Coordinates of C-alpha atoms in Angstrom, one line a residue:
X1 CA -81.8 60.8 -20.9
X2 CA -82.7 57.3 -21.8
X3 CA -83.1 55.0 -18.9
X4 CA -80.5 52.2 -18.8
X5 CA -81.7 48.8 -19.9
X6 CA -80.5 47.3 -16.6
X7 CA -83.0 49.6 -14.5
X8 CA -86.2 47.5 -14.2
X9 CA -89.3 49.8 -14.3
X10 CA -88.8 52.8 -12.1
X11 CA -90.2 54.8 -14.9
X12 CA -91.8 57.6 -12.9
X13 CA -88.6 57.7 -10.6
X14 CA -86.3 58.0 -13.6
X15 CA -88.4 60.6 -15.3
X16 CA -88.5 62.8 -12.1
X17 CA -84.8 62.3 -11.5
X18 CA -84.0 63.3 -15.2
X19 CA -86.2 66.3 -15.2
X20 CA -84.6 67.5 -12.0
X21 CA -81.0 66.8 -13.1
X22 CA -81.5 68.4 -16.6
X23 CA -83.3 71.5 -15.4
X24 CA -81.6 74.4 -17.3
X25 CA -82.8 77.2 -15.0
X26 CA -79.9 79.1 -13.3
X27 CA -79.1 78.5 -9.7
X28 CA -78.1 75.3 -7.9
X29 CA -81.1 73.2 -6.7
X30 CA -81.5 70.7 -4.0
X31 CA -83.2 67.2 -3.9
X32 CA -83.8 64.5 -1.5
X33 CA -84.1 60.8 -2.2
X34 CA -85.1 58.3 0.4
X35 CA -86.4 54.8 0.8
X36 CA -85.8 51.6 2.7
X37 CA -82.7 49.7 2.1
X38 CA -82.4 47.4 -1.0
X39 CA -84.9 49.3 -3.2
X40 CA -82.4 50.4 -5.7
X41 CA -81.9 54.1 -4.8
X42 CA -78.1 53.9 -5.3
X43 CA -78.5 52.0 -8.5
X44 CA -80.8 54.6 -9.8
X45 CA -78.6 57.5 -8.8
X46 CA -75.3 56.0 -10.1
X47 CA -77.1 55.4 -13.5
X48 CA -78.2 59.0 -13.5
X49 CA -74.7 60.3 -12.9
X50 CA -73.3 58.0 -15.5
X51 CA -76.0 59.2 -18.1
X52 CA -75.5 62.9 -17.3
X53 CA -71.8 62.9 -16.5
X54 CA -72.4 63.9 -12.8
X55 CA -70.6 63.2 -9.7
X56 CA -71.6 60.4 -7.3
X57 CA -70.2 59.9 -3.8
X58 CA -71.1 57.1 -1.3
X59 CA -70.4 58.0 2.2
X60 CA -69.2 55.6 4.9
X61 CA -69.5 55.6 8.6
X62 CA -66.6 57.7 10.1
X63 CA -65.5 61.0 11.4
X64 CA -66.3 64.2 9.7
X65 CA -62.6 64.7 8.8
X66 CA -62.3 61.2 7.3
X67 CA -65.4 61.8 5.2
X68 CA -64.0 65.1 3.9
X69 CA -60.8 63.3 2.9
X70 CA -62.7 60.6 1.1
X71 CA -64.8 63.3 -0.7
X72 CA -61.8 65.3 -1.6
X73 CA -60.1 62.1 -3.1
X74 CA -63.3 61.4 -5.1
X75 CA -63.6 64.9 -6.3
X76 CA -60.0 64.9 -7.4
X77 CA -60.5 61.8 -9.5
X78 CA -63.6 63.1 -11.0
X79 CA -62.0 66.5 -12.0
X80 CA -58.8 64.7 -13.2
X81 CA -56.7 66.6 -10.6
X82 CA -53.1 65.5 -10.0
X83 CA -53.7 65.1 -6.2
X84 CA -56.8 64.7 -3.9
X85 CA -58.6 68.0 -3.0
X86 CA -58.3 69.0 0.7
X87 CA -61.2 70.5 2.6
X88 CA -61.1 72.0 6.1
X89 CA -64.8 72.2 6.5
X90 CA -68.0 71.1 5.0
X91 CA -68.7 74.7 4.0
X92 CA -65.8 74.6 1.5
X93 CA -66.7 71.1 0.4
X94 CA -70.4 72.1 -0.5
X95 CA -69.1 75.2 -2.4
X96 CA -66.8 72.8 -4.4
X97 CA -69.7 70.6 -5.3
X98 CA -71.8 73.7 -6.3
X99 CA -68.9 74.6 -8.6
X100 CA -69.4 71.3 -10.5
X101 CA -72.4 72.9 -12.2
X102 CA -70.8 76.1 -13.2
X103 CA -71.3 75.7 -16.9
X104 CA -74.2 73.1 -17.3
X105 CA -76.9 71.3 -15.2
X106 CA -74.9 68.5 -13.4
X107 CA -76.2 66.0 -10.9
X108 CA -74.3 65.7 -7.8
X109 CA -75.1 62.9 -5.4
X110 CA -74.2 62.4 -1.7
X111 CA -75.5 58.9 -1.1
X112 CA -75.8 57.6 2.6
X113 CA -76.1 61.2 3.6
X114 CA -77.1 60.2 7.2
X115 CA -73.7 59.0 7.9
X116 CA -72.3 62.4 7.0
X117 CA -75.0 64.2 9.1
X118 CA -74.4 62.1 12.1
X119 CA -70.7 62.7 12.1
X120 CA -71.3 66.5 11.7
X121 CA -74.7 67.5 12.9
X122 CA -74.2 71.0 11.6
X123 CA -74.1 69.7 8.0
X124 CA -77.8 70.3 7.2
X125 CA -77.4 73.9 8.4
X126 CA -74.2 74.4 6.4
X127 CA -76.1 73.3 3.1
X128 CA -78.9 75.7 4.1
X129 CA -76.4 78.5 4.4
X130 CA -74.7 77.4 1.1
X131 CA -78.0 77.7 -0.6
X132 CA -78.6 81.3 0.5
X133 CA -80.8 83.1 -2.2
X134 CA -78.2 85.7 -3.0
X135 CA -75.0 83.7 -2.7
X136 CA -73.0 83.9 -5.9
X137 CA -71.8 80.3 -5.4
X138 CA -75.4 79.2 -5.6
X139 CA -76.8 81.7 -8.3
X140 CA -73.9 81.0 -10.6
X141 CA -74.3 77.3 -10.3
X142 CA -76.5 74.8 -12.0
X143 CA -75.5 71.8 -9.7
X144 CA -78.4 69.6 -8.8
X145 CA -77.5 68.3 -5.5
X146 CA -79.2 65.1 -4.4
X147 CA -79.0 63.9 -0.7
X148 CA -79.8 60.2 -0.5
X149 CA -80.3 57.9 2.5
X150 CA -82.0 54.8 3.8
X151 CA -82.4 55.9 7.5
X152 CA -86.1 56.6 7.1
X153 CA -86.7 58.4 10.5
X154 CA -83.8 60.8 9.7
X155 CA -84.5 61.3 6.1
X156 CA -88.3 61.9 6.9
X157 CA -87.4 64.9 9.2
X158 CA -84.9 66.6 6.8
X159 CA -87.6 68.7 5.0
X160 CA -90.2 69.0 7.9
X161 CA -91.2 71.7 10.3
X162 CA -88.2 73.6 11.6
X163 CA -85.5 71.6 9.9
X164 CA -82.7 73.7 8.3
X165 CA -83.5 72.4 4.8
X166 CA -87.3 72.9 5.1
X167 CA -88.5 74.6 1.9
X168 CA -85.3 74.3 0.2
X169 CA -85.7 71.1 -1.9
X170 CA -87.1 71.0 -5.4
X171 CA -87.4 67.2 -5.3
X172 CA -88.6 64.9 -2.5
X173 CA -88.6 61.4 -3.8
X174 CA -89.3 58.0 -1.9
X175 CA -88.3 54.9 -3.8
X176 CA -90.7 52.3 -2.8
X177 CA -90.8 48.5 -3.1
X178 CA -92.3 47.2 -6.4
X179 CA -96.1 46.4 -6.2
X180 CA -97.1 42.8 -6.5
X181 CA -97.7 43.0 -10.3
X182 CA -94.2 44.3 -11.0
X183 CA -92.6 42.1 -8.5
X184 CA -94.1 39.1 -10.3
X185 CA -92.6 40.4 -13.6
X186 CA -89.3 41.1 -12.0
X187 CA -89.1 37.5 -10.6
X188 CA -90.3 36.0 -13.9
X189 CA -93.4 34.6 -12.3
X190 CA -96.2 36.6 -14.0
X191 CA -97.5 33.5 -15.8
X192 CA -98.3 31.9 -12.3
X193 CA -100.0 34.2 -10.0
X194 CA -100.5 31.7 -7.2
X195 CA -96.7 31.1 -7.1
X196 CA -95.9 34.8 -7.5
X197 CA -98.0 35.6 -4.6
X198 CA -96.3 33.0 -2.4
X199 CA -93.0 34.4 -3.2
X200 CA -94.2 38.0 -2.7
X201 CA -95.4 37.1 0.8
X202 CA -91.8 36.3 1.7
X203 CA -89.6 38.7 -0.3
X204 CA -92.1 41.5 -1.1
X205 CA -91.1 43.9 -3.8
X206 CA -87.5 44.6 -2.9
X207 CA -85.3 44.3 -6.0
X208 CA -82.1 43.4 -4.3
X209 CA -83.5 40.3 -2.9
X210 CA -83.6 38.6 -6.3
X211 CA -80.4 40.2 -7.7
X212 CA -77.9 40.3 -5.0
X213 CA -79.3 38.1 -2.3
X214 CA -80.3 34.9 -4.2
X215 CA -78.5 35.6 -7.4
X216 CA -81.5 35.4 -9.6
X217 CA -82.6 32.1 -8.1
X218 CA -86.5 31.9 -8.5
X219 CA -88.8 29.0 -8.1
X220 CA -88.9 27.0 -11.3
X221 CA -92.5 26.2 -10.7
X222 CA -95.2 25.4 -8.1
X223 CA -93.4 22.2 -7.2
X224 CA -90.1 24.1 -6.7
X225 CA -91.6 26.6 -4.1
X226 CA -90.8 24.6 -0.9
X227 CA -87.3 23.7 -2.1
X228 CA -86.7 27.3 -3.0
X229 CA -87.7 28.5 0.5
X230 CA -85.3 26.0 2.0
X231 CA -82.3 26.9 -0.2
X232 CA -82.9 30.6 -0.7
X233 CA -84.4 31.7 2.7
X234 CA -84.0 29.2 5.5
X235 CA -80.5 28.1 4.7
X236 CA -78.2 29.9 7.2
X237 CA -75.6 30.4 4.4
X238 CA -78.2 32.5 2.5
X239 CA -78.0 36.3 2.8
X240 CA -81.8 36.3 3.2
X241 CA -81.5 34.2 6.4
X242 CA -80.5 37.1 8.7
X243 CA -81.8 40.0 6.7
X244 CA -84.8 40.6 8.7
X245 CA -82.7 41.1 11.8
X246 CA -80.4 43.3 9.9
X247 CA -83.2 45.7 8.7
X248 CA -84.0 46.6 12.2
X249 CA -80.3 46.6 13.5
X250 CA -79.3 49.0 10.7
X251 CA -81.7 51.8 12.0
X252 CA -80.0 54.5 14.1
X253 CA -81.6 55.3 17.4
X254 CA -82.9 51.8 18.2
X255 CA -81.1 50.5 21.3
X256 CA -83.5 48.0 22.8
X257 CA -83.7 45.7 19.7
X258 CA -85.3 43.0 21.7
X259 CA -88.4 45.1 22.6
X260 CA -88.8 46.1 18.9
X261 CA -88.4 42.5 17.7
X262 CA -91.1 41.6 20.3
X263 CA -93.5 44.2 19.0
X264 CA -93.0 43.1 15.5
X265 CA -93.5 39.5 16.5
X266 CA -96.8 40.4 18.1
X267 CA -98.1 41.9 15.0
X268 CA -96.8 39.0 12.8
X269 CA -98.7 36.5 14.9
X270 CA -102.1 38.5 14.5
X271 CA -102.1 40.9 17.4
X272 CA -102.7 44.1 15.3
X273 CA -104.1 46.5 17.9
X274 CA -102.2 48.5 20.5
X275 CA -103.9 46.5 23.3
X276 CA -103.2 43.1 21.8
X277 CA -99.6 44.0 21.2
X278 CA -99.1 45.2 24.7
X279 CA -100.7 42.0 26.0
X280 CA -98.5 39.9 23.8
X281 CA -95.2 41.4 25.1
X282 CA -96.4 41.8 28.7
X283 CA -96.2 45.6 28.7
X284 CA -98.7 48.4 29.4
X285 CA -100.2 50.0 26.3
X286 CA -98.6 53.3 27.3
X287 CA -95.2 51.7 27.4
X288 CA -95.2 50.7 23.6
X289 CA -96.1 54.2 22.2
X290 CA -92.5 55.0 21.5
X291 CA -91.5 51.7 19.7
X292 CA -94.7 51.8 17.7
X293 CA -94.0 55.4 16.6
X294 CA -90.3 54.6 15.7
X295 CA -91.4 51.5 13.7
X296 CA -93.8 53.7 11.7
X297 CA -91.2 56.3 11.1
X298 CA -88.7 53.9 9.8
X299 CA -91.2 52.3 7.5
X300 CA -91.4 48.8 9.1
X301 CA -95.0 49.2 10.5
X302 CA -98.0 50.9 9.0
X303 CA -101.1 52.0 10.9
X304 CA -104.6 51.6 9.3
X305 CA -107.7 53.2 10.7
X306 CA -110.8 50.9 11.0
X307 CA -113.1 51.7 8.2
X308 CA -116.1 52.2 10.6
X309 CA -114.4 53.2 13.9
X310 CA -112.2 56.2 13.5
X311 CA -110.7 55.8 17.0
X312 CA -109.5 52.2 16.4
X313 CA -106.4 51.4 14.3
X314 CA -104.7 48.2 13.4
X315 CA -101.0 47.8 12.9
X316 CA -99.5 45.9 9.9
X317 CA -95.8 45.0 9.1
X318 CA -94.9 46.9 5.9
X319 CA -92.0 44.5 5.0
X320 CA -93.1 40.8 4.1
X321 CA -89.7 39.5 5.0
X322 CA -90.1 40.6 8.6
X323 CA -93.4 39.0 8.8
X324 CA -92.1 35.8 7.5
X325 CA -89.2 35.9 9.8
X326 CA -91.3 36.6 13.0
X327 CA -94.1 34.2 12.0
X328 CA -92.0 31.2 10.8
X329 CA -88.4 31.7 11.5
X330 CA -87.9 33.1 14.9
X331 CA -89.9 30.5 16.8
X332 CA -87.5 27.8 15.5
X333 CA -84.3 29.9 15.2
X334 CA -82.0 27.6 17.0
X335 CA -83.3 24.6 15.0
X336 CA -82.8 26.5 11.7
X337 CA -79.2 27.3 12.5
X338 CA -78.3 23.8 13.5
X339 CA -80.9 21.6 11.5
X340 CA -79.6 18.8 9.3
X341 CA -83.0 18.6 7.6
X342 CA -84.3 22.1 6.8
X343 CA -86.9 20.6 4.5
X344 CA -88.5 18.8 7.5
X345 CA -88.4 22.1 9.6
X346 CA -90.0 23.8 6.9
X347 CA -92.8 21.3 6.5
X348 CA -93.6 21.7 10.1
X349 CA -93.5 25.5 9.8
X350 CA -95.9 25.4 6.6
X351 CA -99.1 25.8 8.7
X352 CA -97.8 28.9 10.4
X353 CA -96.9 30.3 6.9
X354 CA -100.3 29.6 5.4
X355 CA -102.2 31.0 8.4
X356 CA -100.0 33.9 9.7
X357 CA -98.4 35.0 6.5
X358 CA -100.2 34.1 3.3
X359 CA -103.7 34.8 4.6
X360 CA -103.0 38.4 5.9
X361 CA -100.7 39.2 2.8
X362 CA -103.5 38.1 0.4
X363 CA -106.0 40.3 2.2
X364 CA -103.5 43.3 2.1
X365 CA -103.0 42.8 -1.5
X366 CA -106.8 42.7 -2.3
X367 CA -107.1 46.1 -0.6
X368 CA -104.2 47.6 -2.5
X369 CA -105.5 46.3 -5.8
X370 CA -109.0 47.6 -5.1
X371 CA -107.6 51.0 -4.1
X372 CA -104.9 51.5 -6.8
X373 CA -105.3 49.0 -9.6
X374 CA -108.9 48.0 -10.1
X375 CA -110.7 49.4 -13.1
X376 CA -113.2 52.1 -11.8
X377 CA -116.0 50.3 -13.6
X378 CA -115.6 47.4 -11.2
X379 CA -117.1 49.3 -8.2
X380 CA -118.8 52.1 -10.2
X381 CA -116.3 54.7 -9.1
X382 CA -112.6 55.0 -8.1
X383 CA -112.2 54.5 -4.5
X384 CA -110.9 57.4 -2.5
X385 CA -110.0 55.1 0.5
X386 CA -109.8 51.4 1.1
X387 CA -109.3 49.6 4.5
X388 CA -110.4 46.8 6.6
X389 CA -113.3 47.3 9.0
X390 CA -115.3 46.0 11.9
X391 CA -119.1 46.3 11.8
X392 CA -120.8 46.2 15.3
X393 CA -124.0 44.0 15.6
X394 CA -125.5 45.2 18.8
X395 CA -128.7 43.1 18.5
X396 CA -126.6 39.9 18.5
X397 CA -123.8 41.3 20.7
X398 CA -121.1 40.5 18.3
X399 CA -119.2 42.3 15.5
X400 CA -118.3 41.3 11.9
X401 CA -114.8 41.7 10.3
X402 CA -114.5 42.9 6.7
X403 CA -111.3 42.5 4.8
X404 CA -112.0 45.1 2.2
X405 CA -114.1 48.2 2.6
X406 CA -114.0 50.7 -0.2
X407 CA -115.3 54.3 0.1
X408 CA -115.9 56.9 -2.8
X409 CA -115.7 60.6 -2.7
X410 CA -118.7 62.8 -3.6
X411 CA -118.7 66.4 -4.8
X412 CA -120.2 67.5 -1.4
X413 CA -117.2 65.9 0.4
X414 CA -119.2 62.8 1.8
X415 CA -117.7 59.3 1.4
X416 CA -120.4 56.9 0.1
X417 CA -119.8 53.2 0.6
X418 CA -118.7 51.6 -2.7
X419 CA -118.1 48.0 -1.6
X420 CA -117.6 45.6 1.2
X421 CA -115.6 42.4 0.7
X422 CA -114.2 39.3 2.1
X423 CA -110.8 37.7 1.0
X424 CA -109.9 34.0 1.3
X425 CA -106.5 32.7 0.4
X426 CA -107.2 28.9 0.6
X427 CA -111.0 28.7 0.6
X428 CA -113.3 28.2 -2.3
X429 CA -115.9 30.9 -1.8
X430 CA -119.6 30.1 -2.2
X431 CA -123.1 31.3 -1.4
X432 CA -122.5 31.2 2.3
X433 CA -119.8 34.0 2.0
X434 CA -122.2 36.0 -0.1
X435 CA -125.1 35.7 2.3
X436 CA -122.8 36.9 5.2
X437 CA -121.8 40.0 3.1
X438 CA -125.5 40.6 2.5
X439 CA -126.3 40.5 6.2
X440 CA -123.5 42.9 7.0
X441 CA -124.7 45.5 4.2
X442 CA -128.2 45.4 5.8
X443 CA -126.6 46.2 9.2
X444 CA -124.7 49.1 7.5
X445 CA -127.8 50.5 5.9
X446 CA -129.7 50.2 9.2
X447 CA -126.9 52.1 10.9
X448 CA -127.2 54.9 8.4
X449 CA -124.1 54.4 6.3
X450 CA -124.3 56.5 3.1
X451 CA -125.0 54.4 0.1
X452 CA -124.8 51.1 2.0
X453 CA -127.8 49.6 0.5
X454 CA -126.3 50.0 -2.9
X455 CA -122.8 49.0 -2.0
X456 CA -121.3 46.0 -4.0
X457 CA -120.5 42.7 -2.5
X458 CA -116.9 41.7 -3.3
X459 CA -115.5 38.2 -3.0
X460 CA -111.7 37.7 -3.4
X461 CA -110.5 34.2 -3.4
X462 CA -107.1 32.6 -4.6
X463 CA -108.8 29.3 -4.6
X464 CA -111.8 30.1 -6.8
X465 CA -115.5 30.2 -6.5
X466 CA -118.4 27.7 -6.6
X467 CA -120.5 27.4 -9.5
X468 CA -123.8 28.7 -7.9
X469 CA -121.9 31.8 -6.8
X470 CA -120.4 32.4 -10.3
X471 CA -124.0 32.2 -11.7
X472 CA -125.4 34.8 -9.3
X473 CA -122.5 37.1 -10.0
X474 CA -123.1 36.8 -13.7
X475 CA -126.7 37.8 -13.3
X476 CA -126.3 40.4 -10.6
X477 CA -124.8 43.9 -10.8
X478 CA -123.9 44.2 -7.1
X479 CA -121.8 40.9 -6.7
X480 CA -118.1 41.1 -7.7
X481 CA -115.7 38.1 -7.9
X482 CA -112.0 38.7 -8.1
X483 CA -109.5 35.9 -8.4
X484 CA -105.7 35.7 -8.7
X485 CA -105.8 36.2 -12.4
X486 CA -107.5 39.6 -12.0
X487 CA -105.1 40.7 -9.1
X488 CA -102.1 40.1 -11.4
X489 CA -103.7 41.5 -14.7
X490 CA -101.9 44.7 -15.7

């Protein structure tokens, strides 16, 4: 099946979906598609059903009886029946869905599946029973049933451990945001990496934010970035204005949203450790274990282990719009709602954007690029892991922060150090930055880190490099310079 022209990228996802949907083997199969809201899951699945003549049903919040009635009406229209089909139970409805694949492979999609499962908590067990290995309704069908949902905590548990559907699925797909290179192309900003990164630091790689939310409004150039922020993000009439709040409120099981917002605000303003977060919100570290776990489960927080201290972790917000909201918008929320001069409000908030949003976002993209996009020749090998790290300096009773630490993987299972690096968004990097990295490399070698003496020294800068630093990098094999053009080169 050819991917529809209106589906941007998603080549891997489309290939996996079409392989699953067109599988000619006998017997009904089951797949799970998940991902945060606005990533285009429904768009993909509707396109799949249109291309393959499948059945697509999007659930709504409601009682189980109402959902069965809606499903029966949709099935009746799909089958060309003179009247809606009636189901007294989900067992009969699932068998009717399996019957859609009686003569050929047919994709059958239940979108927003968590709504159905919350209304009838036995539904996953009902599907498990319907997929009994010897049931004729299953063995005689080639229906390719796809369960889709955005409630990440729920979807993440569907196939795990003792869950009823554990071991039943032939597809488990997570639709993720576009990476920064694809997002730049999607927004039409690939020719201006600096502008592309600034936009990415606000809206990330969520496709719906350009299509539905701002109706394809993108900055026309660097001079239009500030006006674009005002009209597309800070204007109370814009859908993006309250989106960060809705992302949290839409997750089931979160009752004390104030606590969760406070945790996210702590991380957005630079408090990345458990102790720092607890101190910011005035709670004990043990009191925030549950909200941290929930925010990880729903994909809004990610936890990264320190490169050199396995027992120390840092938390990062996984959705840029939430970082922007908590660092820039939330502190002046009443002013944004009532301001007659949003441009002036934004001008005052610009410093927080540069320091609390752009800088950390640039560092994160440098790590992701080094891990997943950089050519292996850059560091001499493909990294097996990249993270930030803290290097202790006992002699001087201090420690040194590294924005990028890349490890390789040897045949004996060890992890040699490939590179250490520093990332600067708004600073032109020079010899002082290089000398700092050299001192840290000596420390790591003295501490016995494998391959530390040969590790490359990487300087990442969005503002450029001094002439002397460029000269040294041109003559040295162990100095690597990475600018915005390289970060965005595909």
